[in-house]
Tab-separated table of C-alpha atoms in Angstrom:
chain	number	residue	atom	x	y	z
A	1	MET	CA	0.000	0.000	0.000
A	2	ASP	CA	1.404	3.415	-0.953
A	3	THR	CA	1.606	6.497	1.267
A	4	THR	CA	-1.641	7.971	-0.065
A	5	GLY	CA	-3.486	4.715	0.570
A	6	ARG	CA	-2.213	4.500	4.148
A	7	ARG	CA	-3.179	8.126	4.794
A	8	GLN	CA	-6.677	7.518	3.442
A	9	GLN	CA	-7.004	4.421	5.610
A	10	ARG	CA	-6.003	6.402	8.731
A	11	ILE	CA	-8.535	9.101	7.863
A	12	SER	CA	-11.373	6.767	6.878
A	13	GLY	CA	-11.232	4.949	10.226
A	14	PRO	CA	-12.138	7.970	12.397
A	15	LEU	CA	-14.586	9.251	9.765
A	16	TRP	CA	-16.377	5.920	9.663
A	17	TYR	CA	-16.618	5.844	13.465
A	18	ALA	CA	-17.865	9.446	13.574
A	19	GLY	CA	-20.485	8.556	10.986
A	20	ARG	CA	-21.717	5.707	13.162
A	21	VAL	CA	-21.987	8.038	16.173
A	22	LEU	CA	-23.868	10.666	14.182
A	23	LEU	CA	-26.216	8.021	12.805
A	24	ILE	CA	-27.566	7.424	16.309
A	25	ALA	CA	-26.811	10.840	17.837
A	26	LEU	CA	-28.786	12.973	15.374
A	27	PRO	CA	-32.109	11.068	15.694
A	28	MET	CA	-31.628	10.861	19.473
A	29	LEU	CA	-31.006	14.591	19.896
A	30	ALA	CA	-33.712	15.515	17.359
A	31	LEU	CA	-36.279	13.434	19.256
A	32	SER	CA	-35.188	14.971	22.573
A	33	TYR	CA	-35.533	18.470	21.153
A	34	ALA	CA	-38.958	17.700	19.641
A	35	ILE	CA	-40.262	16.321	22.942
A	36	PHE	CA	-38.969	19.027	25.266
A	37	SER	CA	-39.611	21.973	22.921
A	38	ASP	CA	-43.297	20.992	22.647
A	39	ALA	CA	-42.915	20.594	18.894
A	40	LEU	CA	-44.989	17.403	19.085
A	41	ALA	CA	-47.407	18.624	21.744
A	42	PRO	CA	-50.208	19.570	19.299
A	43	THR	CA	-50.419	15.995	17.974
A	44	LEU	CA	-48.899	13.705	20.635
A	45	PRO	CA	-48.701	13.818	24.442
A	46	SER	CA	-45.143	14.722	25.402
A	47	LEU	CA	-44.827	12.849	28.716
A	48	PRO	CA	-45.166	9.282	27.327
A	49	LEU	CA	-42.823	10.217	24.504
A	50	THR	CA	-39.952	10.707	26.959
A	51	PHE	CA	-39.711	6.901	27.141
A	52	ALA	CA	-38.965	6.854	23.404
A	53	ILE	CA	-35.512	8.237	24.215
A	54	LEU	CA	-34.515	5.150	26.233
A	55	PRO	CA	-34.037	2.809	23.220
A	56	PHE	CA	-31.555	5.311	21.798
A	57	VAL	CA	-29.763	5.460	25.166
A	58	ILE	CA	-29.575	1.653	25.310
A	59	TRP	CA	-28.379	1.377	21.715
A	60	THR	CA	-25.661	3.947	22.371
A	61	ALA	CA	-24.526	2.103	25.513
A	62	LEU	CA	-24.262	-1.173	23.604
A	63	ARG	CA	-22.419	0.155	20.558
A	64	PHE	CA	-20.089	2.937	21.735
A	65	GLY	CA	-17.526	3.777	24.377
A	66	GLN	CA	-18.052	5.530	27.680
A	67	ARG	CA	-16.955	8.897	26.304
A	68	GLU	CA	-19.580	8.902	23.555
A	69	VAL	CA	-22.311	7.626	25.900
A	70	THR	CA	-21.517	10.298	28.478
A	71	ALA	CA	-21.495	13.066	25.861
A	72	LEU	CA	-24.841	12.078	24.314
A	73	ASN	CA	-26.511	11.589	27.706
A	74	ALA	CA	-25.237	15.002	28.772
A	75	LEU	CA	-26.667	16.636	25.626
A	76	VAL	CA	-30.061	15.009	26.185
A	77	CYS	CA	-30.085	16.226	29.814
A	78	ILE	CA	-29.056	19.742	28.757
A	79	ILE	CA	-31.922	19.854	26.253
A	80	ALA	CA	-34.372	18.654	28.918
A	81	VAL	CA	-33.161	21.141	31.569
A	82	TRP	CA	-33.042	24.099	29.190
A	83	HIS	CA	-36.587	23.696	27.865
A	84	THR	CA	-38.007	22.885	31.314
A	85	ILE	CA	-36.498	26.107	32.694
A	86	GLU	CA	-38.006	27.955	29.709
A	87	GLY	CA	-41.421	26.546	30.623
A	88	ARG	CA	-41.682	24.053	27.798
A	89	GLY	CA	-41.797	20.279	27.661
A	90	PRO	CA	-43.668	17.498	29.504
A	91	PHE	CA	-42.402	18.508	32.954
A	92	ALA	CA	-43.092	22.267	32.757
A	93	SER	CA	-46.865	21.948	33.183
A	94	ALA	CA	-46.522	20.636	36.758
A	95	PRO	CA	-45.820	22.848	39.800
A	96	LEU	CA	-42.163	23.695	40.429
A	97	GLY	CA	-41.506	20.939	42.988
A	98	PRO	CA	-43.016	18.029	41.035
A	99	SER	CA	-41.547	19.462	37.829
A	100	LEU	CA	-38.022	19.333	39.264
A	101	LEU	CA	-38.600	15.839	40.632
A	102	LEU	CA	-39.796	14.606	37.240
A	103	LEU	CA	-36.811	16.254	35.568
A	104	LEU	CA	-34.368	14.687	38.034
A	105	ALA	CA	-36.031	11.296	37.638
A	106	PHE	CA	-35.730	11.557	33.858
A	107	MET	CA	-32.092	12.603	34.011
A	108	GLY	CA	-31.255	9.882	36.529
A	109	THR	CA	-32.919	7.240	34.350
A	110	VAL	CA	-31.064	8.377	31.226
A	111	VAL	CA	-27.673	8.621	32.934
A	112	ALA	CA	-28.015	5.414	34.958
A	113	THR	CA	-29.292	3.377	32.015
A	114	GLY	CA	-26.587	4.618	29.673
A	115	LEU	CA	-23.531	4.508	31.943
A	116	VAL	CA	-24.374	1.378	33.942
A	117	LEU	CA	-25.259	-0.614	30.846
A	118	ASN	CA	-22.148	0.656	29.071
A	119	THR	CA	-19.994	-0.362	32.047
A	120	VAL	CA	-21.511	-3.853	32.091
A	121	VAL	CA	-20.933	-4.243	28.348
A	122	GLY	CA	-17.353	-3.001	28.716
A	123	GLU	CA	-16.621	-5.450	31.540
A	124	ARG	CA	-18.084	-8.274	29.494
A	125	SER	CA	-15.951	-7.349	26.491
A	126	ARG	CA	-12.821	-7.245	28.644
A	127	ALA	CA	-13.725	-10.623	30.137
A	128	PHE	CA	-14.089	-12.121	26.654
A	129	GLU	CA	-10.755	-10.620	25.604
A	130	ALA	CA	-9.053	-12.043	28.705
A	131	LEU	CA	-10.594	-15.443	28.007
A	132	ALA	CA	-9.478	-15.357	24.378
A	133	HIS	CA	-5.946	-14.433	25.463
A	134	ALA	CA	-5.910	-17.238	28.042
A	135	LEU	CA	-7.093	-19.762	25.461
A	136	LYS	CA	-4.444	-18.590	23.017
A	137	THR	CA	-1.764	-18.908	25.696
A	138	LEU	CA	-2.992	-22.374	26.640
A	139	LYS	CA	-2.922	-23.459	23.007
A	140	GLU	CA	0.641	-22.190	22.632
A	141	GLU	CA	1.687	-24.091	25.760
A	142	THR	CA	0.302	-27.350	24.353
A	143	ILE	CA	2.264	-27.107	21.099
A	144	ARG	CA	5.541	-25.581	22.328
A	145	ASP	CA	8.421	-26.993	24.298
A	146	PRO	CA	8.658	-25.005	27.571
A	147	LEU	CA	12.470	-25.048	27.696
A	148	THR	CA	13.423	-24.034	24.165
A	149	ASP	CA	10.149	-22.381	23.036
A	150	LEU	CA	10.348	-24.448	19.857
A	151	TYR	CA	7.349	-26.414	18.656
A	152	ASN	CA	6.987	-29.877	20.145
A	153	ARG	CA	6.390	-33.316	18.643
A	154	ARG	CA	2.604	-33.009	18.906
A	155	PHE	CA	2.636	-29.917	16.715
A	156	LEU	CA	5.114	-31.533	14.321
A	157	ARG	CA	2.813	-34.477	13.614
A	158	ASP	CA	-0.203	-32.310	12.811
A	159	TYR	CA	1.772	-29.683	10.909
A	160	LEU	CA	3.732	-32.132	8.780
A	161	SER	CA	0.563	-33.972	7.753
A	162	ARG	CA	-1.059	-30.719	6.600
A	163	GLU	CA	2.110	-29.519	4.894
A	164	LEU	CA	2.564	-32.692	2.880
A	165	LYS	CA	-1.040	-32.512	1.686
A	166	ARG	CA	-0.442	-28.941	0.560
A	167	ALA	CA	2.813	-29.949	-1.117
A	168	THR	CA	0.993	-32.712	-3.001
A	169	ARG	CA	-1.619	-30.257	-4.271
A	170	GLU	CA	0.979	-27.692	-5.352
A	171	GLY	CA	3.547	-30.159	-6.651
A	172	ILE	CA	6.387	-28.954	-4.423
A	173	ARG	CA	8.932	-30.700	-2.193
A	174	VAL	CA	9.256	-30.622	1.587
A	175	ALA	CA	12.499	-31.337	3.423
A	176	ALA	CA	12.839	-32.821	6.893
A	177	ILE	CA	16.094	-32.469	8.818
A	178	MET	CA	16.657	-34.547	11.939
A	179	ILE	CA	19.331	-33.244	14.316
A	180	ASP	CA	20.908	-35.094	17.219
A	181	LEU	CA	23.515	-33.536	19.506
A	182	ASP	CA	26.767	-35.508	19.776
A	183	ARG	CA	28.159	-36.315	23.220
A	184	PHE	CA	25.356	-34.441	24.945
A	185	LYS	CA	25.289	-36.937	27.805
A	186	ARG	CA	28.800	-35.854	28.718
A	187	VAL	CA	27.517	-32.299	29.265
A	188	ASN	CA	24.870	-33.525	31.701
A	189	ASP	CA	27.453	-35.669	33.473
A	190	THR	CA	29.991	-32.849	33.884
A	191	ALA	CA	27.877	-29.669	34.052
A	192	GLY	CA	24.639	-31.073	35.401
A	193	HIS	CA	21.174	-30.692	33.996
A	194	ALA	CA	21.427	-26.899	34.235
A	195	GLY	CA	24.356	-27.031	31.831
A	196	GLY	CA	22.438	-29.370	29.554
A	197	ASP	CA	19.439	-27.041	29.550
A	198	PHE	CA	21.732	-24.136	28.670
A	199	VAL	CA	23.109	-26.011	25.673
A	200	LEU	CA	19.609	-26.928	24.485
A	201	THR	CA	18.389	-23.338	24.657
A	202	GLU	CA	21.483	-22.118	22.793
A	203	ILE	CA	20.919	-24.729	20.093
A	204	ALA	CA	17.290	-23.603	19.788
A	205	THR	CA	18.407	-19.983	19.364
A	206	LEU	CA	20.917	-21.029	16.729
A	207	LEU	CA	18.287	-22.984	14.798
A	208	LYS	CA	15.932	-20.002	14.771
A	209	ARG	CA	18.694	-17.918	13.189
A	210	HIS	CA	19.246	-20.442	10.413
A	211	ILE	CA	15.678	-21.025	9.232
A	212	ARG	CA	13.344	-19.036	7.026
A	213	GLY	CA	10.072	-17.568	8.222
A	214	THR	CA	8.218	-20.390	6.453
A	215	ASP	CA	10.324	-23.128	8.083
A	216	VAL	CA	9.415	-24.843	11.330
A	217	ALA	CA	11.805	-25.875	14.107
A	218	CYS	CA	10.740	-28.457	16.677
A	219	ARG	CA	12.276	-30.133	19.675
A	220	TYR	CA	11.644	-33.762	18.842
A	221	GLY	CA	12.653	-35.010	22.260
A	222	GLY	CA	15.683	-34.983	24.561
A	223	GLU	CA	18.607	-33.631	22.570
A	224	GLU	CA	16.941	-34.200	19.201
A	225	PHE	CA	15.489	-31.503	16.964
A	226	THR	CA	13.560	-31.542	13.701
A	227	LEU	CA	13.352	-28.923	10.983
A	228	VAL	CA	10.656	-28.864	8.310
A	229	LEU	CA	11.493	-26.834	5.202
A	230	PRO	CA	8.534	-26.346	2.846
A	231	ASN	CA	9.253	-25.793	-0.844
A	232	ALA	CA	12.884	-26.878	-0.501
A	233	THR	CA	15.101	-28.766	-2.905
A	234	LEU	CA	17.555	-31.443	-1.884
A	235	GLN	CA	20.428	-29.041	-2.565
A	236	SER	CA	18.954	-26.214	-0.470
A	237	ALA	CA	18.135	-28.606	2.386
A	238	ARG	CA	21.669	-30.014	2.318
A	239	HIS	CA	23.116	-26.498	2.303
A	240	ARG	CA	20.942	-25.506	5.275
A	241	ALA	CA	21.898	-28.632	7.220
A	242	GLU	CA	25.609	-28.144	6.568
A	243	ALA	CA	25.390	-24.496	7.634
A	244	ILE	CA	23.733	-25.529	10.905
A	245	CYS	CA	26.278	-28.286	11.477
A	246	ALA	CA	29.140	-25.836	10.920
A	247	ALA	CA	27.555	-23.181	13.149
A	248	ILE	CA	27.218	-25.651	16.021
A	249	ARG	CA	30.817	-26.776	15.491
A	250	GLU	CA	32.056	-23.173	15.593
A	251	GLU	CA	30.265	-22.602	18.913
A	252	GLY	CA	32.134	-25.497	20.475
A	253	VAL	CA	33.357	-23.573	23.507
A	254	LEU	CA	29.949	-22.094	24.338
A	255	LEU	CA	28.259	-25.440	23.737
A	256	MET	CA	30.793	-27.332	25.909
A	257	GLY	CA	32.165	-29.391	23.037
A	258	VAL	CA	28.821	-30.513	21.690
A	259	THR	CA	28.541	-31.067	17.930
A	260	ALA	CA	25.624	-32.321	15.849
A	261	SER	CA	24.788	-35.111	13.425
A	262	LEU	CA	22.102	-34.339	10.856
A	263	GLY	CA	19.992	-36.436	8.506
A	264	VAL	CA	18.079	-35.025	5.527
A	265	ALA	CA	15.129	-36.524	3.662
A	266	ILE	CA	12.875	-35.060	0.970
A	267	PHE	CA	9.193	-35.537	0.235
A	268	PRO	CA	8.158	-37.095	-2.106
A	269	ASP	CA	11.558	-38.362	-3.314
A	270	HIS	CA	12.382	-40.341	-0.181
A	271	ALA	CA	8.975	-40.831	1.454
A	272	ALA	CA	5.280	-40.470	0.689
A	273	ASP	CA	3.837	-39.725	4.137
A	274	PRO	CA	4.820	-37.912	7.348
A	275	GLU	CA	5.924	-40.973	9.316
A	276	SER	CA	8.013	-42.303	6.448
A	277	LEU	CA	9.614	-38.901	5.909
A	278	LEU	CA	10.653	-38.611	9.547
A	279	ARG	CA	11.846	-42.209	9.495
A	280	ALA	CA	13.945	-41.552	6.394
A	281	ALA	CA	15.539	-38.466	7.955
A	282	ASP	CA	16.164	-40.457	11.133
A	283	LYS	CA	17.893	-43.205	9.191
A	284	ALA	CA	20.102	-40.647	7.475
A	285	LEU	CA	20.902	-39.234	10.912
A	286	TYR	CA	21.827	-42.713	12.166
A	287	ASP	CA	24.114	-43.050	9.164
A	288	ALA	CA	25.830	-39.782	10.156
A	289	LYS	CA	26.326	-41.154	13.668
A	290	GLU	CA	27.770	-44.368	12.320
A	291	ARG	CA	30.206	-42.498	10.092
A	292	GLY	CA	31.739	-40.548	12.967
A	293	ARG	CA	29.209	-37.870	13.993
A	294	ASN	CA	29.506	-34.114	13.367
A	295	GLN	CA	28.322	-34.319	9.758
A	296	VAL	CA	25.336	-34.274	7.413
A	297	ARG	CA	24.007	-37.320	5.602
A	298	ILE	CA	21.287	-37.539	2.952
A	299	PHE	CA	18.871	-40.436	3.057
A	300	ALA	CA	19.797	-43.191	0.635
A	301	ARG	CA	17.957	-46.417	-0.087
A	302	SER	CA	21.073	-48.370	0.803
A	303	THR	CA	20.898	-47.097	4.376
A	304	ALA	CA	17.206	-47.863	4.784
A	305	LYS	CA	17.890	-51.390	5.991
A	306	VAL	CA	20.454	-50.302	8.574
A	307	SER	CA	17.976	-49.188	11.198
A	308	SER	CA	14.364	-48.279	11.874
A	309	LEU	CA	13.108	-45.293	13.848
A	310	ARG	CA	13.923	-46.011	17.491
A	311	SER	CA	14.892	-49.605	16.736
A	312	LYS	CA	14.991	-51.825	19.811
A	313	THR	CA	18.061	-53.634	18.567
A	314	ALA	CA	20.114	-50.678	17.309
A	315	LYS	CA	20.820	-47.809	19.708
A	316	ARG	CA	22.691	-44.638	18.972
A	317	VAL	CA	26.046	-44.166	20.602
A	318	HIS	CA	26.250	-41.188	22.974
A	319	ALA	CA	29.837	-40.946	24.125
């Protein structure tokens, strides 16, 4: 949007709101003036007509803020007081004492109805907003890892299924990168779990720096992470994995000597469904572990028979 368009949008917002206020304010004030100036007295009794103002007061309280409600109520009361003092309107025909009481009762009804109802509506709106915020926070907590603030495995399963369906429709590829930290157990043994948590959070920060806005980073579990790269080629996924592997290697001192092994698989070249894609990336990761860690391996059919995802007979080595 250009500068002129943005300026028009800023102007049209207040103008639109002012138009809404005037749409209810003008009939409300015109009716108040007609009643209290005796303009309708020759054809209609003025006293019952005072109740016709209340629907406008209620509508204003439901649709606008406290400032607008207060201003319109004040204008209606000013019209009523002015014409009553001038000897016109439904309350002027009574003696002074009853006339003032009727005027006060009218003003109290208008003000109380407008402001109290507006306050109730405002409190209800704030309660709904607080509830919506709480629900949003709760949803985020169920799909994010509390330590690293990355998405968790639950989110990964749902997201990957949707993403592969979209990729099938659009004829694009999706890359999955499995990452496992090398020698992470040694960090927990020497620096304690606090040191391990520090390394995990630093890895999460590093991953966020190396992914695009359309990519998704998840903590798969323990010291394992998963990246999903929509609309990625095998070459771009390999390049991203190697950059991450090198970045972790370069931060060796900060990360207490931890490196990373990475496995890359591509949909639909290597797998046709979410589980198979993750399994293929995991097998490539296992191949990287077997070949000495601290490297990137691409899934190959020849490695498919080496292991299965979380095989009971083949465990990764964590020195």
